[in-house]
Coordinates of C-alpha atoms in Angstrom, one line a residue:
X241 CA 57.0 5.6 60.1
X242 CA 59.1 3.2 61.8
X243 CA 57.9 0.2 63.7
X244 CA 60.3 -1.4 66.2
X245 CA 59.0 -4.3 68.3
X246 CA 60.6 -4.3 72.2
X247 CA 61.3 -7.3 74.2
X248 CA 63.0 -7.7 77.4
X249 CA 65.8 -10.0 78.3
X250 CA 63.6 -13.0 79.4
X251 CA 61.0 -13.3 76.5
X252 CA 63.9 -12.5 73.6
X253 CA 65.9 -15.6 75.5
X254 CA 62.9 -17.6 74.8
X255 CA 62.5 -17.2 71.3
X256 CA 65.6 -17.5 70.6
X257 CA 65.5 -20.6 72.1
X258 CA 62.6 -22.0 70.7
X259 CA 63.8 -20.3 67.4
X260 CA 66.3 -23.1 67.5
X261 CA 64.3 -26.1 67.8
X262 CA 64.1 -28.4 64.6
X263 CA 60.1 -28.2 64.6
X264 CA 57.9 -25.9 64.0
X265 CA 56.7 -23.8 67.1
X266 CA 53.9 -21.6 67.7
X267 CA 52.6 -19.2 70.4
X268 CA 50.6 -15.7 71.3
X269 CA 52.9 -12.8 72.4
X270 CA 51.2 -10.3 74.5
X271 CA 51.9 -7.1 74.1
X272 CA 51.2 -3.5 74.7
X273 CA 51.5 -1.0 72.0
X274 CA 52.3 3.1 71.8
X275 CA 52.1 5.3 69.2
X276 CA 53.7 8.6 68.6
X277 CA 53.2 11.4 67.8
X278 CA 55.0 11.3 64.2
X279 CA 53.6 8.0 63.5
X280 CA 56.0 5.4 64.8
X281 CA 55.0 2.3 66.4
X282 CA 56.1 0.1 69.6
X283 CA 55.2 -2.9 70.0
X284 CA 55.9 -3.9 74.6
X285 CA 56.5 -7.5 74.8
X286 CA 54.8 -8.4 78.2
X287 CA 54.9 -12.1 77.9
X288 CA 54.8 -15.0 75.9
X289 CA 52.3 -18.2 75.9
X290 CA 52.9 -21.0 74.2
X291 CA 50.9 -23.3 71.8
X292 CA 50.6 -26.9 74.5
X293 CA 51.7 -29.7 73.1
X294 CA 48.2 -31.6 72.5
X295 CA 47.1 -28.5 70.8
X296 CA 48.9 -29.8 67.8
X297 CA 47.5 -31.8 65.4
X298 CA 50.8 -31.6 62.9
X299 CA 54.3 -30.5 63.6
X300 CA 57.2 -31.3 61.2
X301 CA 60.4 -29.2 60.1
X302 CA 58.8 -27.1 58.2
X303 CA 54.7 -27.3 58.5
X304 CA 52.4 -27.4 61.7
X305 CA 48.5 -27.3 62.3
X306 CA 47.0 -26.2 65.5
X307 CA 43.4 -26.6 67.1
X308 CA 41.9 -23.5 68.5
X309 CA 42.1 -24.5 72.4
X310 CA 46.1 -24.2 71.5
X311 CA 45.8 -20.3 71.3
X312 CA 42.2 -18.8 72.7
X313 CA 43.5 -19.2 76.1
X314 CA 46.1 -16.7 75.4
X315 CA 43.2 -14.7 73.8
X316 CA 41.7 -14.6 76.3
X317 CA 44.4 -13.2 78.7
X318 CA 45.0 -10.6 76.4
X319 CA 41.3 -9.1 76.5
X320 CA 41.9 -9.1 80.5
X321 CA 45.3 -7.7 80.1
X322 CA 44.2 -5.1 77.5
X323 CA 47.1 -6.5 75.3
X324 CA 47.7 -6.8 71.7
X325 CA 47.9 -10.4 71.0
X326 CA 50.8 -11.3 68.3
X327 CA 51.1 -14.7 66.5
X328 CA 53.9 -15.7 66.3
X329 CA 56.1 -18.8 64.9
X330 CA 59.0 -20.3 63.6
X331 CA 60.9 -21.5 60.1
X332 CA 63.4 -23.8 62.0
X333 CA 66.9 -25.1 60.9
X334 CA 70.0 -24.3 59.2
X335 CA 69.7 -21.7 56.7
X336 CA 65.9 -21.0 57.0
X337 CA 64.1 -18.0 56.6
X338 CA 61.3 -16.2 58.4
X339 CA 59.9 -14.9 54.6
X340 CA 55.9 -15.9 55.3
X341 CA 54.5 -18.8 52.9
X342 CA 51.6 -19.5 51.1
X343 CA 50.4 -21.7 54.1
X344 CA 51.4 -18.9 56.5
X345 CA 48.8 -16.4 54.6
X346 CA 46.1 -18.8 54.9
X347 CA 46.5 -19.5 58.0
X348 CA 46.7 -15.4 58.9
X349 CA 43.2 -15.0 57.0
X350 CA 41.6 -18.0 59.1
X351 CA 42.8 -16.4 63.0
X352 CA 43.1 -12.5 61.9
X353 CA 39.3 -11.5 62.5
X354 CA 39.4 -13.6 66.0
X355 CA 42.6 -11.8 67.0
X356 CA 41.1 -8.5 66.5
X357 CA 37.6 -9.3 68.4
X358 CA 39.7 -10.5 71.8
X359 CA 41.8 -8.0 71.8
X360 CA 39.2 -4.8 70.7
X361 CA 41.1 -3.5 67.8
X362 CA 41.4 -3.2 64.6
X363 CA 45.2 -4.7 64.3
X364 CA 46.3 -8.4 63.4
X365 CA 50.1 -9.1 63.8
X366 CA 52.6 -11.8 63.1
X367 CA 55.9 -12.1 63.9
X368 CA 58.2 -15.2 62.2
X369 CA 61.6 -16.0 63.5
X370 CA 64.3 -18.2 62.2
X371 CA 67.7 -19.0 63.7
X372 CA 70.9 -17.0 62.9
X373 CA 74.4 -17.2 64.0
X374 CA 73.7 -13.9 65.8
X375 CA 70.6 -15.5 67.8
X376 CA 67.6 -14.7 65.8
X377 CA 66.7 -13.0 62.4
X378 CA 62.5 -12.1 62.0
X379 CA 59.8 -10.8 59.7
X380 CA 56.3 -9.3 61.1
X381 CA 53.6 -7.4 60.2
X382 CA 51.2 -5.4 61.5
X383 CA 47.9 -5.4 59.6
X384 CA 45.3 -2.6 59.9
X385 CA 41.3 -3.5 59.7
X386 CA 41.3 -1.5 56.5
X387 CA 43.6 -3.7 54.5
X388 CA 46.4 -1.8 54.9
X389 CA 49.7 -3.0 56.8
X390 CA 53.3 -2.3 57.7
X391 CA 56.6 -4.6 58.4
X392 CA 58.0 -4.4 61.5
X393 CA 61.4 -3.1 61.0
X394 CA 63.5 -3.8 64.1
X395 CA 63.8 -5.5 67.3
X396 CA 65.0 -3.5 70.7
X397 CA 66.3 -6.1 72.9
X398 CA 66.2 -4.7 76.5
X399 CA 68.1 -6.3 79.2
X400 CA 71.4 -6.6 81.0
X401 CA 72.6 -6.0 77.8
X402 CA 71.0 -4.4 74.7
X403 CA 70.8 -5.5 71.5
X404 CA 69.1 -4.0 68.1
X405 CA 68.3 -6.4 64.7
X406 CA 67.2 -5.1 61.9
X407 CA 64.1 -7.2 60.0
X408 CA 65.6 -9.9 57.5
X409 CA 67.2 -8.8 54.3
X410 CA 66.9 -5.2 55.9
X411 CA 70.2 -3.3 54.1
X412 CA 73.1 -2.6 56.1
X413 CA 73.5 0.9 56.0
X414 CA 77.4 2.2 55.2
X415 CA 79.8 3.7 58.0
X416 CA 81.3 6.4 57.0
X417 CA 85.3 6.3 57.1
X418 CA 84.9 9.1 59.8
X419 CA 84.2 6.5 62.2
X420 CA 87.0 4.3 61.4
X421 CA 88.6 4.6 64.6
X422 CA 85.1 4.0 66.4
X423 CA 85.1 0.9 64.5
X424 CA 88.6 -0.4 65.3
X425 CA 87.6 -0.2 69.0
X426 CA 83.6 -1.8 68.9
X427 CA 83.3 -3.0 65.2
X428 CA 80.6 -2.6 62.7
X429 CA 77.8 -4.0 64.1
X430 CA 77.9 -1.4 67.3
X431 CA 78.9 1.6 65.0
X432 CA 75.6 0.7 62.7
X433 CA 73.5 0.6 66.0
X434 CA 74.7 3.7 67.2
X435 CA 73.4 5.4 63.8
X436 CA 70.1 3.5 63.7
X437 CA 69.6 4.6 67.2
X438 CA 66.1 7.0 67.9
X439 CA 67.7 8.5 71.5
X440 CA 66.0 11.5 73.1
X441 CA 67.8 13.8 76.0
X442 CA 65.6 15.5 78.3
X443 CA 67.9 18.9 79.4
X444 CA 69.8 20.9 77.3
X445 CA 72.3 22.6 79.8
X446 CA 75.8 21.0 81.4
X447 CA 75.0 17.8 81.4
X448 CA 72.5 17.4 78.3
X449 CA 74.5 19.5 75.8
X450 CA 77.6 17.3 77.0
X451 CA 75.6 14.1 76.3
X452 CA 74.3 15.4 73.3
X453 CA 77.6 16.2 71.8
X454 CA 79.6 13.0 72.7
X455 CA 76.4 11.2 70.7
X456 CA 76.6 12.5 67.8
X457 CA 80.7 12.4 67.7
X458 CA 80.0 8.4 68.1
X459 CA 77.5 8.2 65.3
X460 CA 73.9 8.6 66.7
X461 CA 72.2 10.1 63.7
X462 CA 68.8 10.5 65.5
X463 CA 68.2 12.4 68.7
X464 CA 64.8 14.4 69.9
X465 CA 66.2 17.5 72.3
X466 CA 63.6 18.6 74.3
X467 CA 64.3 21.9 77.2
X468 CA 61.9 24.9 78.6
X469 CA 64.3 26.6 78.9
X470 CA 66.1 30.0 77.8
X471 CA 70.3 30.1 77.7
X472 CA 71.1 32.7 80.7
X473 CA 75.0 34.0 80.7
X474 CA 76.1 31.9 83.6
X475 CA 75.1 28.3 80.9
X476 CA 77.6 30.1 79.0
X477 CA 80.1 28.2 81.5
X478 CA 79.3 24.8 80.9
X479 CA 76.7 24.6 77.7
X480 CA 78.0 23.2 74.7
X481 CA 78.3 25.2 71.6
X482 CA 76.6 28.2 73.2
X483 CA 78.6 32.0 72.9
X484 CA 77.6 35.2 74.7
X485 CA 76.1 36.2 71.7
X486 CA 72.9 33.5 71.8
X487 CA 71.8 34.1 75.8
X488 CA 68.1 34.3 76.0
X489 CA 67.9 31.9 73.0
X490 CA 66.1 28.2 73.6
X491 CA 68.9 25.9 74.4
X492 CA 67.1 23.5 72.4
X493 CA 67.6 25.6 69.1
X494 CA 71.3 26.3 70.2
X495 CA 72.5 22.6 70.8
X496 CA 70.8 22.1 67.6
X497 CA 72.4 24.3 65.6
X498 CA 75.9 23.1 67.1
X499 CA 75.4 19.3 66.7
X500 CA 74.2 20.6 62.9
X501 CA 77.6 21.6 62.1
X502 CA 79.1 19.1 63.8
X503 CA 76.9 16.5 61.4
X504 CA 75.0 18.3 58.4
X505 CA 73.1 14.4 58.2
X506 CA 71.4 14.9 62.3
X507 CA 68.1 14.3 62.4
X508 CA 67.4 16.3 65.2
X509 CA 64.0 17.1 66.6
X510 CA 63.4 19.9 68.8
X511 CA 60.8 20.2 71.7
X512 CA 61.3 23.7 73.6
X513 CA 58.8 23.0 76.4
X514 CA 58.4 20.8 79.8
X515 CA 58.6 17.2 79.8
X516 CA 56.1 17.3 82.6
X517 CA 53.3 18.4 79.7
X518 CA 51.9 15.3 78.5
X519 CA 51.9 16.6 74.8
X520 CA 55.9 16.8 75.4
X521 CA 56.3 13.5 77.3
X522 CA 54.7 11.6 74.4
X523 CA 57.4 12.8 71.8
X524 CA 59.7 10.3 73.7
X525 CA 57.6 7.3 72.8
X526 CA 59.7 6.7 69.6
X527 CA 63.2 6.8 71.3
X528 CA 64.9 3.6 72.1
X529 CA 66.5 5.0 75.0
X530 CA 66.4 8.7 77.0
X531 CA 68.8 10.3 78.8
X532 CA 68.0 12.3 81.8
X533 CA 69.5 15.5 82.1
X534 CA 67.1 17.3 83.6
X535 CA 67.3 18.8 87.4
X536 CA 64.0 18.7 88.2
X537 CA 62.3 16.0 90.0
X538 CA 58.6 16.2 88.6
X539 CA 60.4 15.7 85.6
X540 CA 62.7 12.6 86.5
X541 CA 59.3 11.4 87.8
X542 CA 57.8 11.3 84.4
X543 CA 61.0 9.4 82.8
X544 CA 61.1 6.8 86.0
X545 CA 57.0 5.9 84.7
X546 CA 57.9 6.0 81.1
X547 CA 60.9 4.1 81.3
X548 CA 58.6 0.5 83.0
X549 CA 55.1 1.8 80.7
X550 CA 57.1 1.9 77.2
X551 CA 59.8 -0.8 78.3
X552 CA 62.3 2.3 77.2
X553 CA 66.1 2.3 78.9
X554 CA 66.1 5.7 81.4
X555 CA 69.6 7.0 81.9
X556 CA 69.5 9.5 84.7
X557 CA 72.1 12.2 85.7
X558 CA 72.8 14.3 88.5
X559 CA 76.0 16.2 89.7
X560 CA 76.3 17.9 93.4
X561 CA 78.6 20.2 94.2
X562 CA 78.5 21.3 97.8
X563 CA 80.3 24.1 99.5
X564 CA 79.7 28.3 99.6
X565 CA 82.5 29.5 97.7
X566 CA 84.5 27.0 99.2
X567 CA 84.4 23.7 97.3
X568 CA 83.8 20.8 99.7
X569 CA 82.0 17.9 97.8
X570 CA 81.6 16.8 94.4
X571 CA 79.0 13.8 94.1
X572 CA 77.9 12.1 91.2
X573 CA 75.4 9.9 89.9
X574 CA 74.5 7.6 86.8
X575 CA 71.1 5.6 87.4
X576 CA 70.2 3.1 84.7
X577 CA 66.2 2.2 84.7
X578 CA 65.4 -1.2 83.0
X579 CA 62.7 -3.3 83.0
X580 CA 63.0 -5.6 86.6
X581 CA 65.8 -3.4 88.6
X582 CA 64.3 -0.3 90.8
X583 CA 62.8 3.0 89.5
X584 CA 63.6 6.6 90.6
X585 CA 61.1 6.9 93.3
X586 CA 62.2 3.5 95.0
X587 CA 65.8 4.5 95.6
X588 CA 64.7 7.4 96.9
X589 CA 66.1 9.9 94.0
X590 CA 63.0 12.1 93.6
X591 CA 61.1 14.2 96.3
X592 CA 58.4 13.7 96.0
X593 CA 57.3 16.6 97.7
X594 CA 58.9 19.1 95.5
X595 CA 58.1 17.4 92.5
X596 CA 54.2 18.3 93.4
X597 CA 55.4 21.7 93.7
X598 CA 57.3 21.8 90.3
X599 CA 54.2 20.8 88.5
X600 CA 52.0 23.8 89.5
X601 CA 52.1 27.6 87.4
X602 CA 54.9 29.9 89.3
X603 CA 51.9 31.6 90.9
X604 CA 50.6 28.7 92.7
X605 CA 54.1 27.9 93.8
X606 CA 54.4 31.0 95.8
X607 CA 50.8 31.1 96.6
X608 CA 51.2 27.6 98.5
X609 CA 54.6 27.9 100.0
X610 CA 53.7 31.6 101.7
X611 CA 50.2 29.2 103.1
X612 CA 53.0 26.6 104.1
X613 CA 51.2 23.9 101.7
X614 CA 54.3 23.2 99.7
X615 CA 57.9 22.9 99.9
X616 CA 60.2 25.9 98.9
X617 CA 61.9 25.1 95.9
X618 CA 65.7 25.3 95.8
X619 CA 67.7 28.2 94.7
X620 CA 70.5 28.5 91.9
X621 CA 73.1 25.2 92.7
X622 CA 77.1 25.5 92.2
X623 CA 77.4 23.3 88.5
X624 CA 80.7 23.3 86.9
X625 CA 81.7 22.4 83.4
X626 CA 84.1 20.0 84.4
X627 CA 81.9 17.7 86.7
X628 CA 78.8 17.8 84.4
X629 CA 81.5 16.6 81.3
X630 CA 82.3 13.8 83.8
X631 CA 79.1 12.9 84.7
X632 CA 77.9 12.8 81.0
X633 CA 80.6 10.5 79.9
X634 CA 79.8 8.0 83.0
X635 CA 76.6 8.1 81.4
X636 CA 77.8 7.5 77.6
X637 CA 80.1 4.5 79.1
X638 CA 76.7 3.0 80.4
X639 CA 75.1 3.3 76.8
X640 CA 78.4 1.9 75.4
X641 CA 78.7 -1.3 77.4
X642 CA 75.2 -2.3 77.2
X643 CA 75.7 -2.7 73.6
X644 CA 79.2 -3.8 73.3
X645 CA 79.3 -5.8 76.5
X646 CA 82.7 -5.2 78.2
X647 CA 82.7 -4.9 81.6
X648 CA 81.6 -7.8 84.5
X649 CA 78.0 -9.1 84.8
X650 CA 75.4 -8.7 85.4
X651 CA 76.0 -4.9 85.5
X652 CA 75.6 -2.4 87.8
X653 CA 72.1 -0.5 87.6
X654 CA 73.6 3.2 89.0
X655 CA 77.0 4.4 89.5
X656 CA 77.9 6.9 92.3
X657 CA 80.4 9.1 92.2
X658 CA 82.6 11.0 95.3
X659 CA 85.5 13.2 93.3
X660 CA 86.4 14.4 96.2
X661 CA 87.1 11.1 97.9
X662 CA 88.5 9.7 94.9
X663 CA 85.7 6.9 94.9
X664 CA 83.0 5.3 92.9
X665 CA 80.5 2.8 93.7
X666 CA 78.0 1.0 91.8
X667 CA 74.8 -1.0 93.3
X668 CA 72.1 -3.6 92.3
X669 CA 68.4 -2.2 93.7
X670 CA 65.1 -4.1 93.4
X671 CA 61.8 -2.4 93.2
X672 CA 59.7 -2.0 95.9
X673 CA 57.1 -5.0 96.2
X674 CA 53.7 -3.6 94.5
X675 CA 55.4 -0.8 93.2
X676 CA 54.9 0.0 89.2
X677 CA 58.1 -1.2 88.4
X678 CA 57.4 -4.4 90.0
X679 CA 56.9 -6.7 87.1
X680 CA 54.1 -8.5 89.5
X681 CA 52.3 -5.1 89.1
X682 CA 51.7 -6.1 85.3
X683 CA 52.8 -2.2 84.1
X684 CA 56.0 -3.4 82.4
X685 CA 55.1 -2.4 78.7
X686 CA 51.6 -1.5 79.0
X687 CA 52.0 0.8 76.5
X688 CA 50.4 4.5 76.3
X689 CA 47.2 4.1 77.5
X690 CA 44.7 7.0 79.3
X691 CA 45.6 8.4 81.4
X692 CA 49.1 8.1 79.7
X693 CA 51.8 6.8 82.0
X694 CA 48.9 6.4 84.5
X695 CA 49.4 10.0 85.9
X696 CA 47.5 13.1 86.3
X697 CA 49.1 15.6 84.0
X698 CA 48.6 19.6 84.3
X699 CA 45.7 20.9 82.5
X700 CA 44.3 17.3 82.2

């Protein structure tokens, strides 16, 4: 069970800030949580209050006390949030450590059973932060009604830039010399990210298996693979690591096996059904970032929602070739989804229409678009090898400079790609005012609640 706690740009920039000061500081992070399916834990920063000044009746270097009016308000929000609240605060100054003290644990034993009426659960959670010369190092906990508890382990930043820190005196793991080169070009610190990395791909054909490959080649030691579908003799073409002699096999179990022999240490979880089944979506909760491969757009639909409810990084692909026989266009695209820029459905890269058809049985498909009721769904598009290998890599570049941070800011949110003009474009977009990604529509990191992704799912 692994517990990673999720921030975005603005409330990690905080901290670290505070984190910094030479007092003592204290506050109430709000956040939403998800759990999945194999047990891990997120905890969705969503905002952060802090402890007013008169609230304190001692601050010093390396003690504080606090009167209750300095965190109930935050409670309070919380309960009408339906957010986890977290209490958090600082060790400050050179050479500190966020290692809980003796006046830590009584304070945690005088708060915990208030925490856990406001906010309806059983769960009381601290988080301690101390300054470092990387920004900020941390303990937490999370602590179950039964006595039980767990650390958390990591810290997602999510922003322009991303950034994962592992809980203090966490052990480094080793780099094996096969990534020496790897090394020499991003250091250690990026190569250990890449293997601590929980990422999950959603299509296992040209673009997926592509993705999936140049992954595990870089070091990601973690990946969830999850496809419907069956390998037909025309993937053959473009599918990595599939022969003639596995057609009709799930892709999922053939890009598997592949990226098996390429590393015998892959965890690798497989998922051979649609992401539009909420039973599949949910599998995704414990990956720190997805990549879309998939050419469906009730699927895309799903990842747009998850990526602004679990605060999760969406990378979204899509390569069209146009021309019968003749090749006329090739086209291009590499859409990043972060908390703040625009979703799927507000840069108009999901119809909307057909994704209400993809979500019905093949029998209510036909049944609808003989009445008229529903768009006819495309037939078999032109895909070739070498523009869904070009298209992945864009994608992998966008992973890649997020966490080394080459390149100018603030960066580009989709990439758009015209081989046939010989062009590429990048853009900026906002969210549509009200929409769910709107951070004013309060759905940034609320977590996996019912309905999950607050969507109708079939057979719900």
């Amino acid at each position: 069970m692994i517990t990673t706690l999720v921030l975005t740009d603005p409330i990690f920039e905080e901290l670290e800030q505070i984190a910094r000061l030479p007092v003592e500081t204290a506050g109430v992070l709000l956040a939403g949580i998800a759990r999945a399916p194999n047990g891990d834990m997120r905890l969705l920063g969503r905002a952060m209050r802090w402890v007013a000044q008169d609230a304190y009746l001692a601050r010093e270097g390396d003690h504080l006390s606090i009167a209750s009016h300095g965190y109930v308000p935050a409670l309070a929000e919380a309960e009408s949030l339906g957010a986890i609240p977290i209490w958090f605060h600082t060790h400050p100054g050179v050479g500190s450590h966020p290692t809980p003290s003796i006046a830590d644990r009584q304070v945690d034993q005088d708060i915990a059973d208030l925490f856990r009426l406001r906010s309806g659960t059983d769960l009381y959670i601290t988080l301690i932060a101390s300054p470092s010369d990387g920004g900020v190092t941390f303990t937490g906990e999370v602590n179950f009604g039964e006595g039980g508890k767990v650390s958390i382990d990591r810290l997602w930043r999510v922003g322009d830039k991303w950034q994962l820190t592992n809980a203090f005196n966490s052990e480094a793991p080793q780099i094996p010399a096969i990534f020496d080169r790897s090394v020499r070009a991003f250091g250690r610190d990026v190569q250990q990210t890449l293997g601590a990395l929980r990422i999950g791909i959603v299509g296992c054909g040209g673009t997926g298996s592509a993705v999936a490959e140049q992954l595990v080649r870089l070091g990601v030691r973690h990946l969830s693979l999850i496809d419907a579908d069956t390998l037909t003799e025309s993937n053959v073409t473009r599918v990595y690591g599939s022969t003639p002699a596995e057609v009709s096999k799930p892709k999922t179990q053939i890009s598997r096996n592949h990226l098996m022999s390429i590393a015998p240490d892959l965890e690798c979880q497989t998922v051979a059904a649609m992401v539009t089944l909420e039973r599949t979506a949910r599998e995704l909760i414990s990956c720190d970032v997805v990549f879309g491969c998939t050419d469906d757009n009730a699927g895309r639909l799903v990842l747009s929602r998850l990526s602004t409810f679990l605060v999760t990084p969406v990378i979204d692909l899509g390569v069209l070739l146009g021309g019968d026989g003749a090749l006329a266009s090739i086209n291009g695209r590499v859409t990043t989804l972060l908390p703040g820029s625009a979703c799927l459905v507000c840069r108009d890269r999901i119809d909307l229409a057909r994704a209400q058809t993809e979500l019905r049985t093949p029998e209510e498909r036909i049944r609808l678009e003989n009445e008229g009721y529903a768009p006819v769904l495309g037939g078999i598009e032109p895909a070739v090898v070498t523009f869904t290998t070009s298209v992945a890599s864009a994608a992998i570049n966008e992973l890649l400079e997020r966490l080394i941070g080459f390149g100018p800011t603030p960066r580009p949110t989709e990439v758009l790609f015209r081989w046939h003009e010989r062009e590429i474009s990048t853009n900026i977009a906002k969210p549509r005012p009200g929409h769910y990604c709107d951070p004013e529509s309060h759905k940034t990191g609320k977590g996996d609640g019912n309905p999950f992704l607050e969507q109708a799912w079939p057979g719900a």
